[in-house]
Amino acid sequence: MCGIIGIVGKNPVNQLLYDGLLVLQHRGQDAAGIVTCDGNTFFMHKNNGLVKDVFQTRHMRSLVGNAGIAHVRYPTAGTSSAAEAQPFYVNSPFGIVLGHNGNLTNSEQLKSEMFRQDLRHINTTSDSEVLLNVLAHEIERTSQNAVLNTDMAFDAVAGVHKRCKGAYAVMAMIANFGLLAFRDPHGIRPLVIGKAETEKGTEYIVASESVALDVLGFKLLRDVAPGEAIFIDMDGNLYSRQCAENPKLTPCIFEYVYLARPDSVIDGVSVYQTRLDMGSSLAEKIKREWSDKKIDVVIPIPDTSRPSALQLAITLGLDYREGFIKNRYIGRTFIMPGQALRKKSVRQKLNPIGIEFKGKNVLLVDDSIVRGTTSQQIVQMARDAGANKVYFASAAPPVRFPNVYGIDMPSRDELLATGRTDDEICKEIGADGLIYQDLDALVRDIGLSNPSMDVFDCSCFDGKYVTGDIDEAYLARIESARGDINKKDKPANSITQMDLNLVANNEEDEAVEA
């Protein structure tokens, strides 16, 4: 899970890219990077950490140019090494930097092809570097080192679609040429485009979520279609072309459940409205199946579940209360690498308000239950605060399968619902009752805002992978490679800070001290 943003403007874009990353911080807290382009030269800074910690004033001053791309990262493949912070760079052909949100499911095959056929070397374990080199090879093949044009760039994207499998929303900057952005043929990860009119002319932005456009003062034009490529040249001219043979929109349903900010609109669907509708559907199920239970108050688990919990309480005619105070300086526990760190952070992150629990039958509402670490501790907090009964409701169905398209759900052994019945899960988290949203209800709730969307990637719930290339052997391999034990930083060869002035041609890169 990552956040990407690219801008071609009429004025320096470093501050816009920084502010955009702050808005997309929820999509990745592991690393951040910005690359700007001025003529034939790239200026880059990236490092591990939050956006506010990675970029200081001296870094921002060095990021010159009216175009650039930026990235926030949470690793789902590879390691947490600073060397794998994005964007990545290659100097042939033309000089290209790339940031990627998603996960390639055939990266090992592509690595082999890179070495044997394309004669390209991959320096890290990141699938994003693989994708960059595939794109670079396809651009080199289509252009034959001639003067690059938009048709050649789009032909290269078509070549990427034929070779790469999995989920990928991509932002690439080609030196002295422009911004190239594209989305995989299934549209699994989100990507939107917007524009702003200035005194000097039109500026364009492409980003993971529409909320970045809102905050930066851009108007949302539309979503990038599955398989489509968008190109914006350095003069601010916009071009687009469908580059996939059989595109079909099947977005990740978990974006609406948890990943995206509620104020975003993805593929024409309001994330906030979807979460309200999820609460209504869950309330109807509670009416049918829990008519015998006396519930005094509905309490959300901050923050993502608030819209669903509020609508659920309204539908059931129950009191809605804020029972937990959140420390906003602790990151999202679901996307924190390492189970021990997740367990420790839950207690630091939430503190119960005793008067909302004491002597009451409380219904706790969360957006989903993944590993169960947070749920178990929160139920215990409610009991310690004096709750009489603690019921638990999940606005999403049980998460039983790994997500292979860019969300950190790597191992079935780590997923609480895998191999367990609802009663067993309820016992595991220590609740007096547990109820899940139904998958068909969740799909229906999203479709209320955009009836044309009727198929989603629901693989973490139903085990059906829309790319059609996932088998048991693949799942076993990623569970071994991407488990928590492998999320630790590699002590060797890790880059603690990168300030690079990259000459974007076939000459040697020039590294400049920070």
Short mmCIF file of C-alpha atoms in Angstrom, two decimals, residues 32 95-96 102 152 185 189 205 245 249 263 274 322 367 376 391 404 408 427 449:
data_model
loop_
_atom_site.label_atom_id
_atom_site.label_comp_id
_atom_site.label_asym_id
_atom_site.label_seq_id
_atom_site.Cartn_x
_atom_site.Cartn_y
_atom_site.Cartn_z
CA ALA A 32 8.84 9.04 1.55
CA GLY A 95 16.48 9.09 -17.64
CA ILE A 96 13.33 7.87 -15.87
CA GLY A 102 0.49 -2.02 -5.85
CA MET A 152 6.10 5.70 -28.37
CA PRO A 185 -5.91 -3.36 -16.80
CA ARG A 189 -5.37 0.46 -7.23
CA ILE A 205 -1.97 16.55 -11.19
CA GLU A 245 -6.40 -5.14 -24.82
CA LEU A 249 -12.63 -2.28 -13.80
CA ASP A 263 -13.23 12.39 1.97
CA THR A 274 -20.02 3.84 1.23
CA GLU A 322 -17.08 8.36 21.58
CA ASP A 367 -14.05 -1.25 9.98
CA GLN A 376 -8.54 -8.26 21.40
CA TYR A 391 -20.24 -6.98 21.67
CA VAL A 404 -1.41 -10.05 -3.11
CA ASP A 408 0.07 -6.13 3.91
CA LYS A 427 -13.77 -16.26 21.81
CA SER A 449 -23.07 5.26 -5.56
#
